[in-house]
Amino acid sequence: MKLEGEHPLSCNREVGFLVDNLGGNAEFLRPMHHKYGDRGFFYTLSARKGEISMIDIRLIRTNPDLVKANIRKKYQDHKLVLVDEVLELDQQLRECKTKADTLRGQRNTISKEIGKLMAQGKREEAEVTKQQVADIAEQLEMLKHLEETLPDQIRQRMMVIPNIMDDSVPMGKDDSENVEVERFGDMRVPSYPVPYHLELMEALNGVDLDSARKTTGAGFYYLKGDIARLHSAVLSYARDFMIDRGFTYCVPPFMIRSSVVTGVMSFTEMDNMMYKIEGEDLYLIGTSEHSMIGKFIDSITDEAELPIAYTSYSPCFRKEVGAHGIEERGVYRVHQFEKQEMIVVCHPDQSKQWFEKLYQNTVAFFRSLDIPVRTLECCSGDLADLKVKSIDVEAWSPRQQKFFEVGSCSNLGDAQARRLAIRAKGAEGTYFPHTLNNTVVAPPRMLIAFLENNLQEDGRIRVPDALKPYMGGKEYLS
């Protein structure tokens, strides 16, 4: 294959890392039917292993135009060449295996002839025939090398080809073209000034950024008094809120292995987010979704147990490489925070319904705290490569008179399941289930929305009824 210009893999650090850490622990698939919108492919497993990717290579073989159209919709035209390369390499690999099988058959036949010649005392003829066997052995050795190297070349390209988006995803180049879906609550604009959130916290002697800078650096904080209590109250309320909605509460490991990291996220996300433990094959989680989805790695779940719905608590650690605002004083963008998450593992036929349920849970949670929100659908160019569909939940800021992100709901289809060999077994066979995740709440960012929307004209911060039991019955912060 002769390529012009920069190849899409030439500067992709994901490739080597993924091949080294994942190897061949995922399965090829056999298509059964599709149900998610018009683009939800449901595959059962075949016995053959070796491909770790966001989509199945069989889809590229049977419908490369669909895969290319999906790439174009994501404005990633530089990746189009990968589809053709996969097809060519895949054809080479299959031809290689066919030729090797033919040569092995010929070798067996010739070996039998040699035995007959030797039995007849025709040693000279036998020696000539042995040379044919030697020639075949040399060819087989060359083919063996190709059989060992071609799968990795295919895998490297498959890891970068994005997942197939749902047809309902709006077209757009970046987050500026994300589409508002719905608004909830009264987006009030007070007649009195709303101070910056740091001022509100400091007025309650509830935050210490200077000490955090001395002990740790920018992007960290000490919370104190009623602000610290509010922080814990919100998380406790979120836990109970989700338990009441049928989710099982879980506290997961706060570190995960590289094989899990690369199974749940793209390398670009990983490189921008994850902190690695020096000298260990461990990373601090950026969200409990990582370890919660990893909980099912290399497992087969009986279909009768689906759907599995967890709500999980964890601290989260993020480098926030390339993010704006980390140096801004306050707690909007930080390196460490705590979060209540929800994840679902379900039958592919159910993922669309679960997607709606998950983001509506977050909307209901914020509305129970009298915080207006809106939902915003991620457009094709803003959608992460593993995701089928994603909706952000944004809270209203009376101070800025605009919305800001407080949560994100994502349907990954079977991309994470394929990468981590998460399987389900039902009457139709063994298949990859779909995985979904969504933020319930992530203070301290959520506290910004809470403080601004519950600020009274006299400067007090009202405690909504839903939180009073978690704040010792307090009506106002002090």
Coordinates of C-alpha atoms in Angstrom, one line a residue:
M1 CA 0.0 0.0 0.0
K2 CA 1.5 3.3 -1.1
L3 CA 0.3 6.2 1.0
E4 CA 0.7 9.9 0.3
G5 CA 0.9 12.5 3.1
E6 CA 0.8 11.8 6.8
H7 CA -0.8 8.4 7.6
P8 CA -3.5 8.5 10.4
L9 CA -1.5 6.0 12.4
S10 CA 1.9 7.7 12.1
C11 CA 1.3 10.0 15.1
N12 CA -1.2 7.8 17.0
R13 CA 0.3 6.7 20.2
E14 CA -2.8 4.6 20.9
V15 CA -1.7 1.9 18.5
G16 CA 1.5 0.5 20.1
F17 CA 0.0 0.9 23.6
L18 CA -3.1 -1.0 22.8
V19 CA -1.4 -3.8 21.0
D20 CA 1.1 -4.2 23.8
N21 CA -1.5 -4.2 26.6
L22 CA -4.5 -5.8 25.1
G23 CA -3.1 -8.5 22.8
G24 CA -5.9 -10.7 21.5
N25 CA -8.5 -11.0 24.2
A26 CA -11.6 -10.0 22.2
E27 CA -13.6 -12.0 19.8
F28 CA -14.7 -11.9 16.2
L29 CA -18.4 -11.7 15.9
R30 CA -21.2 -13.1 13.9
P31 CA -24.1 -10.7 13.0
M32 CA -27.6 -11.7 14.3
H33 CA -29.8 -8.7 13.8
H34 CA -29.8 -4.9 14.4
K35 CA -32.2 -3.1 16.6
Y36 CA -30.8 0.1 18.0
G37 CA -32.5 2.7 15.8
D38 CA -31.4 1.8 12.3
R39 CA -27.8 1.3 13.1
G40 CA -27.6 -0.9 16.2
F41 CA -25.7 -4.0 15.2
F42 CA -26.1 -7.0 17.5
Y43 CA -23.4 -9.7 17.1
T44 CA -22.9 -13.1 18.6
L45 CA -19.4 -14.5 19.1
S46 CA -17.5 -16.9 16.9
A47 CA -14.7 -19.0 18.3
R48 CA -12.0 -17.1 16.7
K49 CA -10.1 -14.5 18.7
G50 CA -7.7 -11.7 17.8
E51 CA -9.4 -8.4 17.0
I52 CA -9.8 -5.6 19.5
S53 CA -11.7 -2.7 18.0
M54 CA -14.7 -0.4 18.2
I55 CA -16.5 -2.2 15.4
D56 CA -16.5 -5.7 13.9
I57 CA -14.2 -6.4 11.0
R58 CA -17.1 -8.3 9.4
L59 CA -19.0 -5.0 9.0
I60 CA -16.0 -3.5 7.1
R61 CA -16.0 -6.6 4.9
T62 CA -19.7 -6.5 4.1
N63 CA -20.4 -2.7 4.2
P64 CA -17.2 -0.6 3.9
D65 CA -19.3 2.3 2.5
L66 CA -21.3 2.5 5.7
V67 CA -18.1 2.6 7.8
K68 CA -16.6 5.3 5.6
A69 CA -19.8 7.4 5.7
N70 CA -19.7 7.2 9.5
I71 CA -16.1 8.5 9.4
R72 CA -17.1 11.4 7.2
K73 CA -19.9 12.3 9.5
K74 CA -17.4 12.6 12.3
Y75 CA -15.2 14.9 10.1
Q76 CA -12.3 12.4 10.3
D77 CA -11.6 12.0 6.6
H78 CA -8.0 11.3 7.3
K79 CA -9.1 7.9 8.7
L80 CA -10.9 6.9 5.4
V81 CA -7.7 5.2 4.2
L82 CA -7.8 2.9 7.1
V83 CA -10.9 1.1 5.9
D84 CA -9.2 0.3 2.5
E85 CA -6.1 -0.8 4.3
V86 CA -8.0 -3.1 6.6
L87 CA -9.8 -4.7 3.6
E88 CA -6.5 -5.2 1.8
L89 CA -4.6 -6.6 4.8
D90 CA -7.6 -8.8 5.7
Q91 CA -7.6 -10.2 2.2
Q92 CA -3.9 -10.9 2.4
L93 CA -4.3 -12.7 5.7
R94 CA -7.1 -14.9 4.3
E95 CA -5.1 -15.7 1.2
C96 CA -2.1 -16.4 3.3
K97 CA -4.0 -18.9 5.4
T98 CA -5.5 -20.6 2.4
K99 CA -2.1 -21.0 0.8
A100 CA -0.6 -22.3 4.0
D101 CA -3.4 -24.9 4.2
T102 CA -2.8 -26.0 0.6
L103 CA 0.9 -26.3 1.2
R104 CA 0.4 -28.4 4.3
G105 CA -1.8 -30.7 2.3
Q106 CA 0.9 -31.0 -0.4
R107 CA 3.5 -31.6 2.2
N108 CA 1.5 -34.5 3.7
T109 CA 1.0 -36.0 0.3
I110 CA 4.7 -35.8 -0.7
S111 CA 5.8 -37.1 2.7
K112 CA 3.7 -40.3 2.1
E113 CA 5.3 -40.6 -1.4
I114 CA 8.7 -40.4 0.2
G115 CA 7.8 -43.2 2.5
K116 CA 6.7 -45.4 -0.4
L117 CA 9.9 -44.6 -2.4
M118 CA 12.1 -45.5 0.6
A119 CA 10.2 -48.8 1.1
Q120 CA 10.8 -49.6 -2.6
G121 CA 14.5 -48.8 -2.2
K122 CA 14.4 -45.8 -4.5
R123 CA 16.6 -43.6 -2.3
E124 CA 17.7 -41.2 -5.0
E125 CA 14.1 -40.4 -6.0
A126 CA 13.2 -40.0 -2.4
E127 CA 16.0 -37.5 -1.8
V128 CA 14.8 -35.4 -4.8
T129 CA 11.3 -35.5 -3.3
K130 CA 12.6 -34.5 0.1
Q131 CA 13.8 -31.3 -1.5
Q132 CA 10.2 -30.5 -2.4
V133 CA 9.3 -30.9 1.3
A134 CA 12.1 -28.5 2.2
D135 CA 11.0 -25.9 -0.3
I136 CA 7.4 -26.2 1.1
A137 CA 8.8 -25.8 4.7
E138 CA 10.5 -22.6 3.6
Q139 CA 7.4 -21.2 2.1
L140 CA 5.4 -22.2 5.2
E141 CA 7.9 -20.3 7.4
M142 CA 7.4 -17.2 5.4
L143 CA 3.6 -17.6 5.5
K144 CA 3.8 -18.2 9.3
H145 CA 5.6 -14.8 9.7
L146 CA 2.8 -13.1 7.7
E147 CA 0.1 -14.9 9.8
E148 CA 1.7 -13.5 12.9
T149 CA 2.3 -10.0 11.7
L150 CA -0.8 -9.2 9.6
P151 CA -3.3 -9.5 12.5
D152 CA -1.4 -6.8 14.4
Q153 CA -1.4 -4.5 11.4
I154 CA -5.1 -5.0 11.0
R155 CA -5.7 -4.5 14.7
Q156 CA -3.7 -1.2 14.7
R157 CA -6.1 0.2 12.1
M158 CA -9.2 -1.2 13.6
M159 CA -8.5 0.4 16.9
V160 CA -8.7 3.9 15.3
I161 CA -11.8 3.4 13.2
P162 CA -14.7 5.0 15.2
N163 CA -17.8 3.2 16.4
I164 CA -20.9 3.5 14.3
M165 CA -23.0 6.4 15.5
D166 CA -26.8 6.2 15.9
D167 CA -28.7 7.7 12.9
S168 CA -30.3 10.3 15.3
V169 CA -27.0 11.9 16.2
P170 CA -27.0 15.5 14.7
M171 CA -24.4 16.5 12.2
G172 CA -21.8 19.1 13.4
K173 CA -18.1 19.7 13.4
D174 CA -17.5 20.5 17.1
D175 CA -19.3 21.2 20.4
S176 CA -20.4 24.6 19.1
E177 CA -22.9 22.7 17.0
N178 CA -24.3 20.5 19.7
V179 CA -28.1 20.6 19.7
E180 CA -30.4 21.6 22.7
V181 CA -33.0 19.0 23.3
E182 CA -35.1 20.3 26.2
R183 CA -35.1 22.7 29.2
F184 CA -36.4 22.0 32.7
G185 CA -37.3 24.6 35.4
D186 CA -37.4 28.3 35.6
M187 CA -34.1 30.0 34.4
R188 CA -34.4 32.9 36.7
V189 CA -32.3 36.0 36.6
P190 CA -32.3 37.6 40.0
S191 CA -32.6 41.3 40.5
Y192 CA -29.8 41.2 43.0
P193 CA -26.1 40.4 42.1
V194 CA -24.9 36.8 42.3
P195 CA -21.3 36.7 43.4
Y196 CA -18.7 34.3 41.9
H197 CA -18.9 30.9 43.5
L198 CA -15.6 31.2 45.3
E199 CA -16.9 34.4 47.0
L200 CA -20.0 32.5 48.2
M201 CA -17.9 29.7 49.6
E202 CA -15.4 32.0 51.3
A203 CA -18.3 34.0 52.8
L204 CA -19.2 30.8 54.6
N205 CA -15.6 30.0 55.5
G206 CA -16.1 26.9 53.4
V207 CA -13.1 26.7 51.1
D208 CA -9.3 27.1 51.3
L209 CA -7.5 27.1 48.0
D210 CA -4.3 28.7 49.2
S211 CA -3.4 25.9 51.6
A212 CA -4.3 23.4 48.8
R213 CA -1.9 25.1 46.5
K214 CA 0.9 24.8 49.1
T215 CA 0.3 21.2 49.8
T216 CA -0.6 19.9 46.3
G217 CA -0.8 22.6 43.7
A218 CA -3.3 24.2 41.4
G219 CA -6.6 22.4 40.8
F220 CA -7.0 21.1 44.4
Y221 CA -9.0 22.4 47.4
Y222 CA -9.9 22.1 51.0
L223 CA -13.7 22.2 51.7
K224 CA -14.7 23.1 55.3
G225 CA -17.8 23.6 57.5
D226 CA -21.2 23.8 55.8
I227 CA -19.7 23.6 52.3
A228 CA -17.9 20.4 53.2
R229 CA -21.1 19.1 54.8
L230 CA -23.1 20.1 51.7
H231 CA -20.6 18.3 49.5
S232 CA -21.1 15.1 51.5
A233 CA -24.9 15.6 51.8
V234 CA -25.3 15.9 48.0
L235 CA -23.4 12.6 47.4
S236 CA -25.4 10.8 50.1
Y237 CA -28.6 12.1 48.7
A238 CA -27.5 11.1 45.2
R239 CA -26.7 7.6 46.4
D240 CA -30.2 7.1 48.0
F241 CA -31.9 8.8 45.0
M242 CA -30.5 6.1 42.7
I243 CA -31.1 3.2 45.1
D244 CA -34.7 4.3 45.2
R245 CA -34.8 4.0 41.4
G246 CA -33.7 0.4 41.5
F247 CA -29.9 0.7 41.1
T248 CA -27.5 -1.3 43.2
Y249 CA -25.0 0.8 45.2
C250 CA -21.3 -0.1 44.7
V251 CA -18.0 1.4 45.8
P252 CA -15.4 0.2 43.2
P253 CA -11.6 0.1 43.2
F254 CA -10.1 3.6 42.6
M255 CA -7.2 2.2 40.5
I256 CA -7.4 0.0 37.4
R257 CA -5.0 -1.8 35.1
S258 CA -4.0 -0.6 31.7
S259 CA -6.0 -3.4 30.0
V260 CA -9.2 -2.0 31.6
V261 CA -8.2 1.6 30.7
T262 CA -7.8 0.9 27.1
G263 CA -11.0 -1.1 27.1
V264 CA -13.2 1.7 28.3
M265 CA -11.8 4.8 26.6
S266 CA -9.8 6.0 23.7
F267 CA -6.1 6.6 24.1
T268 CA -6.6 10.4 23.4
E269 CA -9.0 10.5 26.4
M270 CA -6.6 8.4 28.5
D271 CA -3.6 10.6 27.7
N272 CA -5.5 13.7 28.6
M273 CA -7.1 12.4 31.8
M274 CA -5.4 9.5 33.5
Y275 CA -2.7 9.6 36.2
K276 CA -0.4 6.5 36.1
I277 CA 1.1 5.0 39.2
E278 CA 4.9 5.0 38.7
G279 CA 6.3 1.5 38.6
E280 CA 2.9 -0.2 38.6
D281 CA 0.5 -1.3 35.9
L282 CA -2.2 0.9 37.6
Y283 CA -4.0 4.1 36.8
L284 CA -6.1 6.3 39.1
I285 CA -9.6 6.3 37.8
G286 CA -11.1 9.4 36.1
T287 CA -14.6 8.2 36.9
S288 CA -16.0 5.1 38.5
E289 CA -17.5 4.1 35.1
H290 CA -14.0 2.8 34.3
S291 CA -13.7 0.3 37.2
M292 CA -17.5 -0.5 37.1
I293 CA -17.4 -1.5 33.5
G294 CA -14.1 -3.2 34.1
K295 CA -15.9 -5.3 36.8
F296 CA -17.3 -7.4 33.9
I297 CA -14.0 -8.0 32.0
D298 CA -13.7 -11.4 30.4
S299 CA -17.0 -12.7 31.8
I300 CA -20.2 -14.3 30.5
T301 CA -23.4 -13.2 32.2
D302 CA -26.7 -15.1 31.8
E303 CA -29.1 -13.0 29.8
A304 CA -31.7 -13.5 32.6
E305 CA -29.6 -11.3 34.8
L306 CA -29.7 -8.4 32.4
P307 CA -30.1 -5.5 32.7
I308 CA -27.5 -4.9 35.4
A309 CA -27.8 -1.3 36.8
Y310 CA -25.2 0.0 39.3
T311 CA -24.8 3.4 41.0
S312 CA -21.3 3.9 42.2
Y313 CA -19.4 6.4 44.3
S314 CA -15.7 7.2 43.9
P315 CA -13.1 10.0 44.0
C316 CA -12.0 10.9 40.5
F317 CA -8.6 12.1 39.3
R318 CA -8.0 13.9 36.1
K319 CA -4.9 15.6 34.5
E320 CA -7.2 17.8 32.4
V321 CA -4.5 18.1 29.8
G322 CA -5.5 20.8 27.3
A323 CA -8.5 21.9 29.4
H324 CA -9.1 25.6 30.0
G325 CA -9.8 27.0 33.4
I326 CA -7.6 24.8 35.6
E327 CA -5.7 27.9 36.7
E328 CA -8.9 29.9 37.3
R329 CA -9.5 30.4 41.0
G330 CA -12.4 28.2 42.1
V331 CA -13.6 24.6 41.9
Y332 CA -15.1 24.5 38.4
R333 CA -12.3 22.5 36.9
V334 CA -10.1 20.6 39.2
H335 CA -7.8 17.5 39.3
Q336 CA -9.6 15.7 42.1
F337 CA -13.3 15.5 42.8
E338 CA -16.0 13.0 43.9
K339 CA -18.8 11.7 41.9
Q340 CA -21.9 9.5 41.9
E341 CA -22.2 7.6 38.7
M342 CA -24.6 5.2 37.1
I343 CA -23.8 2.4 34.7
V344 CA -25.9 -0.2 32.9
V345 CA -25.1 -3.4 31.1
C346 CA -28.0 -4.6 29.0
H347 CA -29.3 -6.5 26.0
P348 CA -28.7 -4.5 22.8
D349 CA -32.5 -4.3 22.2
Q350 CA -32.8 -2.3 25.5
S351 CA -30.0 0.2 25.3
K352 CA -32.0 2.9 23.6
Q353 CA -34.6 2.9 26.3
W354 CA -31.9 2.8 29.0
F355 CA -30.2 5.8 27.5
E356 CA -33.4 7.8 27.9
K357 CA -33.8 6.6 31.5
L358 CA -30.3 7.5 32.5
Y359 CA -30.1 11.1 31.5
Q360 CA -33.7 11.6 32.8
N361 CA -32.4 10.4 36.2
T362 CA -29.9 13.2 36.2
V363 CA -32.5 15.8 35.2
A364 CA -34.8 14.6 37.9
F365 CA -32.0 14.7 40.5
F366 CA -31.1 18.3 39.7
R367 CA -34.8 19.4 39.6
S368 CA -35.3 17.9 43.0
L369 CA -32.7 20.4 44.2
D370 CA -34.5 23.3 42.4
I371 CA -31.7 23.7 39.9
P372 CA -32.9 24.4 36.3
V373 CA -31.2 22.2 33.6
R374 CA -31.2 21.6 29.9
T375 CA -30.1 18.6 27.9
L376 CA -27.8 19.0 24.9
E377 CA -27.1 16.3 22.3
C378 CA -23.5 15.9 21.2
C379 CA -23.1 16.3 17.5
S380 CA -21.2 13.9 15.3
G381 CA -17.9 15.9 15.4
D382 CA -18.0 16.2 19.2
L383 CA -18.9 12.6 19.9
A384 CA -16.1 10.5 21.2
D385 CA -15.0 7.6 19.0
L386 CA -16.3 4.8 21.2
K387 CA -19.8 6.3 21.6
V388 CA -22.9 5.6 19.7
K389 CA -24.8 8.5 21.2
S390 CA -24.3 11.1 24.0
I391 CA -26.3 13.8 25.8
D392 CA -24.9 16.4 28.2
V393 CA -26.9 17.7 31.1
E394 CA -26.2 21.4 31.8
A395 CA -27.2 23.4 34.8
W396 CA -28.3 27.0 34.8
S397 CA -25.9 29.7 36.1
P398 CA -27.9 32.8 37.3
R399 CA -24.6 34.7 37.6
Q400 CA -23.4 34.0 34.0
Q401 CA -27.0 33.7 32.7
K402 CA -26.0 30.6 30.7
F403 CA -25.8 26.9 31.1
F404 CA -22.7 24.8 32.0
E405 CA -22.0 21.1 31.9
V406 CA -22.7 19.0 35.1
G407 CA -23.0 15.6 33.6
S408 CA -22.8 13.4 30.5
C409 CA -24.8 10.4 29.4
S410 CA -23.4 8.0 26.9
N411 CA -24.4 4.8 25.0
L412 CA -21.2 2.9 24.0
G413 CA -23.1 0.2 22.1
D414 CA -21.0 -3.0 22.3
A415 CA -17.6 -1.2 21.9
Q416 CA -16.5 -1.5 25.5
A417 CA -17.9 -5.0 25.8
R418 CA -16.0 -6.1 22.7
R419 CA -12.7 -4.6 24.0
L420 CA -13.1 -6.1 27.4
A421 CA -14.6 -9.5 26.3
I422 CA -17.8 -8.8 28.3
R423 CA -20.4 -11.3 27.1
A424 CA -23.9 -12.4 27.7
K425 CA -25.5 -15.7 27.0
G426 CA -29.1 -16.2 25.9
A427 CA -31.4 -18.4 23.8
E428 CA -29.9 -16.9 20.6
G429 CA -26.3 -17.6 21.7
T430 CA -23.5 -15.6 23.3
Y431 CA -23.2 -12.0 22.4
F432 CA -21.7 -8.7 23.4
P433 CA -24.2 -6.6 25.6
H434 CA -24.4 -2.9 25.4
T435 CA -22.9 -0.6 28.1
L436 CA -24.1 2.8 29.1
N437 CA -23.0 5.4 31.7
N438 CA -24.1 8.7 33.1
T439 CA -23.2 11.1 35.8
V440 CA -25.7 11.5 38.7
V441 CA -23.8 14.3 40.3
A442 CA -20.2 15.5 40.5
P443 CA -19.5 18.0 43.2
P444 CA -17.8 20.4 43.7
R445 CA -18.8 21.7 40.2
M446 CA -22.4 20.9 41.0
L447 CA -22.1 23.1 44.1
I448 CA -21.6 26.1 41.9
A449 CA -25.0 25.6 40.4
F450 CA -26.5 24.8 43.9
L451 CA -25.1 28.0 45.5
E452 CA -26.1 30.3 42.7
N453 CA -29.6 28.9 42.3
N454 CA -30.4 28.8 46.0
L455 CA -28.9 32.2 46.9
Q456 CA -31.4 34.5 48.6
E457 CA -31.5 38.2 48.3
D458 CA -30.3 38.6 51.9
G459 CA -27.2 36.5 51.0
R460 CA -28.3 33.3 52.7
I461 CA -28.1 29.9 50.9
R462 CA -31.4 28.0 51.1
V463 CA -31.3 24.2 51.6
P464 CA -33.9 22.5 49.5
D465 CA -36.3 20.1 51.2
A466 CA -34.7 17.0 49.6
L467 CA -31.3 17.8 51.3
K468 CA -32.5 18.9 54.7
P469 CA -32.4 15.3 56.2
Y470 CA -28.8 15.1 55.1
M471 CA -27.9 18.5 56.6
G472 CA -29.3 18.0 60.0
G473 CA -32.5 19.7 59.2
K474 CA -30.8 23.0 58.4
E475 CA -32.9 25.4 56.3
Y476 CA -29.9 27.7 55.4
L477 CA -26.2 27.3 55.2
S478 CA -24.2 29.2 57.8

